[in-house]
Amino acid sequence: MTRVPARRVLGLAVPALGVLAAEPLYVLVDTAVVGHLGAVPLGGLALGGVLFTQVASQLTFLSYGTTARTARLFGAGRRQAAVEEGVQATWLALAVGVVVIGLGQLLAAPAARLLAGDGPVADAAVEWLRIALIGAPFVLTTLAGNGWMRGVQDTRRPLVYVLAGNGLSAVLCPLLVYAAGWGLLGSAVANVVAQAVSAGFFLSALRAEGVPLRPRPELMRAQLGLGRDLVVRSLAFQACFVSAASVAARTSVSAVGAHQVVLQLWTFLALVLDSLAIAAQALVGSALGAGRRAEARAFAWQVTGYGLGFGVVLGVVFAALAVPLPHVFTSDPGVLAEIPHAWWFFVALQPIAGVVFALDGVLLGAGDARFLRSATLLSAGLGFLPLIWLSYALDWGLVGIWTGLSAFMVLRLVTLLHRARSEGWSTVGAPT
C-alpha cells in the first residue's frame, strides 16, 4: 500500500496549526492591551472570555462534523456536493449564532455573577460579553468555513482569512481601547470586527464556488445528528477540566497557579498535535469517500506513527525544559515548588497524547462520532472525574489531579486503539 507522502500531510497540518494558534495568540494581545487598564477591566475580560469560549467550544461540530461529511464527498469526486455541505453548515452557523445572541443577552449577567459573585469584575464582564456576543454568528460561520475547506483539502485560505481578521483586530484593539477612549468595550468591538471580516472572507469563498446557496433542511438535520454526539463529547471534556480547576483552587493558591501554568502548556501542545489530526480527518474522509478502504486504514496507522513520534519529541524537549521554563511564567516560590507535581505527568503523557489526537482525527474523518462520544464519556466517568474528586477528598493535590488526567488519556488510548484495529469505523461511501 502506497504511503501518503509526509509533505502532503504537513501541507495540510501546518496551515491548520496556524488557524488553531491564531486565536490564542490574539487573546494574548487583547489581554496585554486591556491589562494596562487595571485589574477590574482585566478580570472582566478574563471572565467574559471564559464564558464566550465555553459557548463556542460546544459548537465545534460545525467545523469537525462538516469536515467529516465534506471530505467523503470530495473523495468521491463530488466537489460541488462537498461545498454544498459547507453552505448548509453556514446556514446552521448563522441560525445558531442568532439564538446565542438572544440567549446570551438574557443570561450574561446571571452567568457572570454565578462565577464571580456581585461586584465590579462581574459587571465589567457583562458589559464586554453583551457586545462580544454580537460576533457569535461570525465565529460560527468561520468554524463552518474551516470545516468545509478542510474537507476539500484547502487549509491555506482559511489561514489567510483568520489571520486577516485577527491582524485587523490587533491593530484596532489599542486604537479603540486607548485612542477612542472606549476602554474595555473597545476590546469587544475589535473582536466583533475581526470576526465579521473573517466570516466575510469565508462567505465570499462560498459564493465564488458557484453552488446553490439555498437552505436544505434535510442536510442540516444530518449535520445536527453528527453534531449531537460531538457536543456531548465536548461537554464531557468541559466537565473534567472545570472539575480539575475547581479542585486545584480548593487545594491552595500555589496549587491552582501551578496547575494553570502546566495546563496552558498542555493546551498549547494539544494545538500542535491537533493540527496533525485535522490532516488525518481530511485524508481519511477523502479515502473512504472514494472507496479506498485499505488506503484509509493504512494511513490511520501511518498518522498514528507520526503522532507517536511528535509526542516523543515534545516529551523530550519539555523534560529538558523542566527547570528553566516554569520561571518564564512565574517567580512565586510556592507555585514553582508545586509545578513539578504536575510537570512530569505532563511530560510523560506527550507520546500518549500524540497517538490519541491522531486517532481522534482518523475517527472524526471517518464520521465515527458516536464511538468517540461513548469512549470519551467512559474515560471521563471511570478515569478523570473519580480521581479528581478523590484527590480532593484525600488531599492528594496536583498529583491526584494529574493522575486523573493520565487515567483519562490511557483509557482513551486503549479504546481508540481497539476501535482502530476493528473494521467498524472504516465504512466506505459518501453521505447521501
XYZ file of C-alpha atoms in Angstrom:
432
model
C 0.000 0.000 0.000
C 1.407 3.396 -1.042
C 2.011 5.720 1.886
C 0.684 9.245 1.852
C 3.747 11.498 1.365
C 4.754 13.266 4.562
C 4.901 16.525 2.583
C 1.198 16.199 1.774
C 0.308 15.602 5.430
C 2.378 18.577 6.556
C 0.909 20.687 3.750
C -2.472 20.277 5.427
C -1.293 20.237 9.035
C 0.950 23.316 9.133
C -1.643 25.846 7.869
C -4.228 24.209 10.150
C -1.859 24.785 13.080
C -1.722 28.452 12.108
C -5.509 28.693 12.274
C -5.619 26.875 15.622
C -2.904 29.098 17.091
C -4.249 32.402 15.736
C -6.993 32.785 18.329
C -4.850 32.063 21.434
C -2.197 34.455 20.125
C -4.788 37.172 19.569
C -6.141 36.620 23.084
C -2.633 37.288 24.408
C -2.541 40.606 22.507
C -6.012 41.534 23.725
C -5.040 40.671 27.296
C -1.887 42.780 27.080
C -3.857 45.794 25.820
C -6.653 45.533 28.391
C -4.228 44.637 31.188
C -2.931 48.211 31.250
C -6.421 49.490 32.094
C -6.282 47.937 35.559
C -7.323 44.835 37.474
C -11.106 45.220 37.076
C -11.150 45.504 33.245
C -8.643 42.646 33.015
C -10.768 40.497 35.315
C -13.860 41.389 33.272
C -12.111 40.361 30.054
C -10.929 37.090 31.603
C -14.377 36.187 32.921
C -16.247 37.291 29.818
C -13.749 35.497 27.599
C -14.204 32.240 29.517
C -17.985 32.421 29.122
C -17.767 33.222 25.407
C -15.242 30.426 24.832
C -17.492 27.918 26.583
C -20.276 28.706 24.116
C -18.025 28.471 21.049
C -16.300 25.274 22.208
C -19.614 23.403 22.411
C -20.346 24.210 18.764
C -17.143 22.962 17.154
C -19.215 20.269 15.412
C -19.778 22.968 12.803
C -16.106 22.510 11.954
C -15.263 18.867 12.732
C -18.589 17.377 11.688
C -18.586 19.354 8.448
C -15.063 18.194 7.637
C -16.100 14.547 8.040
C -19.049 14.808 5.638
C -17.309 17.105 3.162
C -14.146 15.008 2.937
C -16.085 11.887 1.958
C -17.939 13.725 -0.795
C -14.714 15.292 -2.032
C -13.036 11.877 -2.110
C -15.961 10.523 -4.123
C -15.295 13.170 -6.775
C -18.366 15.229 -5.820
C -16.768 18.581 -5.056
C -19.965 20.576 -5.613
C -21.868 18.402 -3.155
C -18.980 18.777 -0.708
C -19.150 22.556 -0.902
C -22.953 22.415 -0.534
C -22.337 20.775 2.849
C -20.439 23.938 3.687
C -23.414 26.039 2.607
C -25.748 24.160 4.936
C -23.243 24.297 7.805
C -23.055 28.056 7.276
C -26.846 28.398 7.448
C -26.740 26.413 10.686
C -23.966 28.660 11.999
C -25.933 31.823 11.262
C -29.137 30.448 12.797
C -27.442 29.132 15.935
C -25.462 32.362 16.208
C -28.633 34.436 16.313
C -30.011 32.181 19.059
C -26.742 32.573 21.004
C -27.036 36.364 20.790
C -30.582 36.301 22.171
C -29.911 33.843 24.976
C -26.603 35.471 25.776
C -28.143 38.878 26.371
C -30.538 37.291 28.871
C -28.033 35.036 30.615
C -24.853 37.127 30.576
C -25.471 38.783 33.943
C -26.645 35.660 35.854
C -23.756 33.592 34.444
C -21.116 36.199 35.308
C -22.445 36.642 38.831
C -22.665 32.888 39.345
C -18.952 32.587 38.619
C -17.658 35.787 40.203
C -20.390 36.998 42.569
C -21.677 40.549 42.662
C -19.061 43.207 42.108
C -17.214 45.312 39.556
C -15.494 42.372 37.830
C -18.825 40.681 37.085
C -20.268 43.997 35.890
C -17.312 44.558 33.551
C -17.621 41.009 32.210
C -21.315 41.528 31.418
C -20.613 44.759 29.526
C -17.871 43.099 27.472
C -19.827 39.892 26.868
C -23.008 41.561 25.644
C -21.080 43.280 22.864
C -18.800 40.309 22.113
C -21.813 38.012 21.676
C -22.843 40.006 18.599
C -19.932 38.268 16.918
C -21.305 34.765 17.616
C -22.769 34.244 14.101
C -19.434 35.312 12.607
C -17.411 32.984 14.848
C -19.655 30.047 13.961
C -19.552 30.922 10.250
C -15.761 30.783 10.468
C -15.975 27.348 12.129
C -18.223 26.099 9.325
C -15.909 27.630 6.709
C -12.883 25.917 8.201
C -14.854 22.666 8.207
C -15.769 22.530 4.524
C -12.440 23.908 3.340
C -10.516 21.303 5.314
C -12.791 18.696 3.777
C -11.764 19.743 0.257
C -8.134 19.775 1.471
C -7.691 23.546 1.379
C -6.117 24.679 4.641
C -4.169 27.625 3.236
C -7.012 30.039 2.506
C -8.580 29.617 5.984
C -5.216 30.577 7.478
C -5.166 33.789 5.403
C -8.774 34.605 6.304
C -8.301 34.094 10.042
C -5.000 35.963 10.160
C -6.509 38.884 8.238
C -9.330 39.248 10.757
C -7.144 38.817 13.816
C -4.448 41.103 12.414
C -7.006 43.846 11.887
C -8.291 43.378 15.406
C -4.786 43.518 16.875
C -4.406 46.966 15.289
C -7.941 48.116 16.065
C -7.998 46.997 19.708
C -5.477 49.514 21.115
C -6.958 52.271 18.948
C -10.455 51.726 20.329
C -9.343 50.993 23.887
C -6.975 53.953 24.248
C -7.232 56.458 21.373
C -11.028 56.370 21.174
C -11.305 56.094 24.946
C -13.749 53.180 24.870
C -11.782 51.151 27.408
C -12.801 47.520 27.836
C -15.716 47.913 25.426
C -13.247 48.792 22.675
C -11.783 45.306 23.041
C -15.218 43.733 22.499
C -15.904 45.872 19.430
C -12.496 44.996 17.953
C -13.321 41.303 18.450
C -16.621 41.626 16.604
C -15.000 43.493 13.706
C -12.302 40.826 13.373
C -14.857 38.037 13.429
C -17.014 39.773 10.837
C -14.041 40.228 8.495
C -13.006 36.567 8.728
C -16.589 35.380 8.261
C -16.944 37.671 5.248
C -13.990 36.001 3.572
C -15.494 32.539 4.119
C -18.877 33.686 2.778
C -17.170 35.134 -0.306
C -15.365 31.829 -0.836
C -18.718 30.003 -0.831
C -20.208 32.435 -3.346
C -17.171 32.032 -5.607
C -17.773 28.256 -5.779
C -20.993 28.883 -7.726
C -23.045 26.352 -5.757
C -26.715 26.852 -4.774
C -26.959 28.895 -1.586
C -30.495 27.975 -0.566
C -31.092 26.178 2.756
C -31.649 22.405 2.603
C -33.227 21.234 5.874
C -32.533 17.544 5.233
C -28.778 18.165 5.050
C -28.866 20.359 8.142
C -30.687 17.614 10.055
C -27.974 15.114 9.052
C -25.278 17.515 10.218
C -27.075 18.056 13.533
C -27.230 14.282 14.077
C -23.450 14.081 13.848
C -23.142 17.296 15.848
C -25.186 15.943 18.767
C -22.566 13.308 19.564
C -19.717 15.808 19.261
C -21.484 18.283 21.575
C -21.942 15.586 24.244
C -18.268 14.691 23.865
C -17.269 18.351 24.306
C -19.409 18.605 27.436
C -17.540 15.629 28.916
C -14.221 17.388 28.306
C -15.522 20.574 29.917
C -16.830 18.729 32.973
C -13.415 17.153 33.501
C -11.278 20.259 33.104
C -13.620 22.526 35.069
C -13.604 19.956 37.888
C -9.807 19.814 37.792
C -9.548 23.612 38.043
C -12.070 23.634 40.884
C -10.180 21.029 42.905
C -6.868 22.783 42.274
C -8.401 26.052 43.510
C -9.671 24.320 46.663
C -6.231 22.825 47.330
C -4.167 26.028 47.633
C -3.319 29.250 45.832
C 0.046 27.797 44.836
C -1.557 24.611 43.501
C -4.036 26.454 41.286
C -1.254 28.673 39.955
C 0.933 25.682 39.129
C -1.993 23.847 37.557
C -2.725 26.871 35.358
C 0.871 27.065 34.104
C 1.144 23.375 33.221
C -2.388 23.189 31.819
C -1.735 26.122 29.454
C 1.348 24.338 28.151
C -0.713 21.167 27.773
C -3.327 23.121 25.811
C -0.689 24.679 23.565
C 0.870 21.312 22.722
C -2.605 19.897 22.131
C -2.983 22.512 19.374
C 0.292 21.362 17.815
C -0.808 17.723 17.829
C -4.379 18.559 16.797
C -3.114 20.055 13.539
C -1.984 16.551 12.598
C -5.454 15.275 13.499
C -7.015 17.802 11.105
C -4.853 16.471 8.263
C -5.968 12.959 9.232
C -9.645 13.979 9.079
C -9.318 15.305 5.549
C -7.254 12.428 4.152
C -9.153 9.574 5.836
C -12.540 11.021 4.908
C -11.444 11.502 1.310
C -10.090 7.953 1.018
C -13.262 6.403 2.461
C -15.446 8.564 0.246
C -13.503 7.320 -2.774
C -13.973 3.712 -1.663
C -10.269 3.252 -0.857
C -10.762 1.463 2.427
C -7.326 -0.161 2.566
C -5.676 3.201 1.971
C -7.673 4.803 4.791
C -6.751 2.025 7.204
C -3.081 2.130 6.224
C -2.985 5.906 6.623
C -4.599 5.590 10.069
C -1.531 3.714 11.292
C 0.838 5.977 9.357
C -0.522 9.111 11.031
C -0.557 7.301 14.390
C 3.171 6.745 13.943
C 3.623 10.438 13.193
C 1.670 11.323 16.323
C 3.769 8.995 18.465
C 6.983 10.431 17.028
C 5.908 14.038 17.590
C 4.783 13.168 21.106
C 8.125 11.586 21.981
C 9.990 14.643 20.663
C 7.782 17.017 22.651
C 8.209 14.909 25.771
C 11.996 15.004 25.475
C 12.033 18.767 24.816
C 9.850 19.614 27.794
C 11.703 17.215 30.057
C 14.843 19.195 29.248
C 12.995 22.459 29.997
C 11.657 21.295 33.370
C 13.885 23.647 35.367
C 14.136 26.867 33.299
C 10.725 27.097 31.622
C 8.477 27.429 34.714
C 10.469 30.541 35.698
C 9.255 32.210 32.481
C 5.692 32.014 33.797
C 6.121 32.766 37.486
C 8.628 33.819 40.113
C 6.425 32.791 43.035
C 8.334 30.234 45.166
C 5.171 28.398 46.210
C 3.966 27.958 42.635
C 7.417 26.887 41.454
C 7.505 24.274 44.230
C 4.136 22.861 43.125
C 4.831 22.732 39.359
C 6.945 19.513 39.429
C 3.956 17.644 40.908
C 2.185 18.139 37.563
C 5.136 18.635 35.222
C 6.326 15.048 34.957
C 2.819 13.775 34.268
C 2.589 16.394 31.501
C 5.905 15.241 30.010
C 5.141 11.521 30.220
C 1.715 11.990 28.594
C 3.026 13.594 25.392
C 3.613 10.324 23.442
C 0.194 9.059 24.567
C -1.410 12.365 23.552
C 0.268 12.168 20.146
C -1.356 8.801 19.436
C -4.725 9.764 20.957
C -5.070 13.003 18.988
C -4.001 11.314 15.746
C -6.591 8.550 16.172
C -9.200 11.145 17.140
C -8.558 12.741 13.751
C -8.827 9.398 11.953
C -12.170 8.544 13.536
C -13.537 12.076 13.139
C -12.631 11.891 9.456
C -14.494 8.608 9.250
C -17.555 10.212 10.880
C -17.335 7.811 13.836
C -18.690 10.430 16.239
C -20.934 8.059 18.193
C -17.996 5.892 19.210
C -15.889 8.932 20.117
C -18.712 10.231 22.291
C -19.096 6.925 24.130
C -15.350 6.426 24.564
C -14.904 9.924 25.977
C -17.800 9.527 28.403
C -16.431 6.155 29.536
C -12.909 7.503 30.027
C -14.176 10.567 31.905
C -16.567 8.570 34.086
C -14.105 5.820 35.013
C -10.838 7.738 34.978
C -10.689 11.508 35.210
C -13.678 12.551 37.318
C -13.449 9.910 40.091
C -9.736 10.521 40.623
C -10.142 14.301 40.599
C -12.733 14.286 43.351
C -10.972 11.515 45.257
C -7.916 13.735 45.135
C -9.958 16.484 46.773
C -11.345 14.177 49.440
C -7.943 12.670 50.300
C -5.910 15.863 49.799
C -3.708 14.431 47.045
C -3.273 17.853 45.415
C -1.856 18.162 41.912
C -0.537 14.606 41.954
C -4.092 13.324 42.240
C -5.464 15.725 39.622
C -2.830 14.810 37.042
C -3.159 11.125 37.886
C -6.797 11.588 36.899
C -5.804 13.207 33.592
C -3.342 10.371 32.998
C -6.035 7.735 33.611
C -8.326 9.620 31.225
C -5.703 9.636 28.466
C -4.715 6.000 28.954
C -8.356 4.880 28.805
C -8.856 6.926 25.638
C -5.698 5.367 24.180
C -6.934 1.835 24.871
C -10.420 2.432 23.463
C -9.127 4.243 20.363
C -6.539 1.577 19.547
C -9.176 -1.118 19.950
C -11.513 0.758 17.612
C -8.779 1.430 15.044
C -7.968 -2.300 14.904
C -11.625 -3.161 14.291
C -13.486 -2.996 10.987
C -16.391 -0.873 12.217
C -15.044 2.628 11.598
C -13.845 2.262 8.009
C -17.168 2.197 6.158
C -16.734 3.438 2.602
C -19.012 5.740 0.631
C -20.175 9.332 0.650
C -23.171 10.861 2.502
C -26.393 10.745 0.525
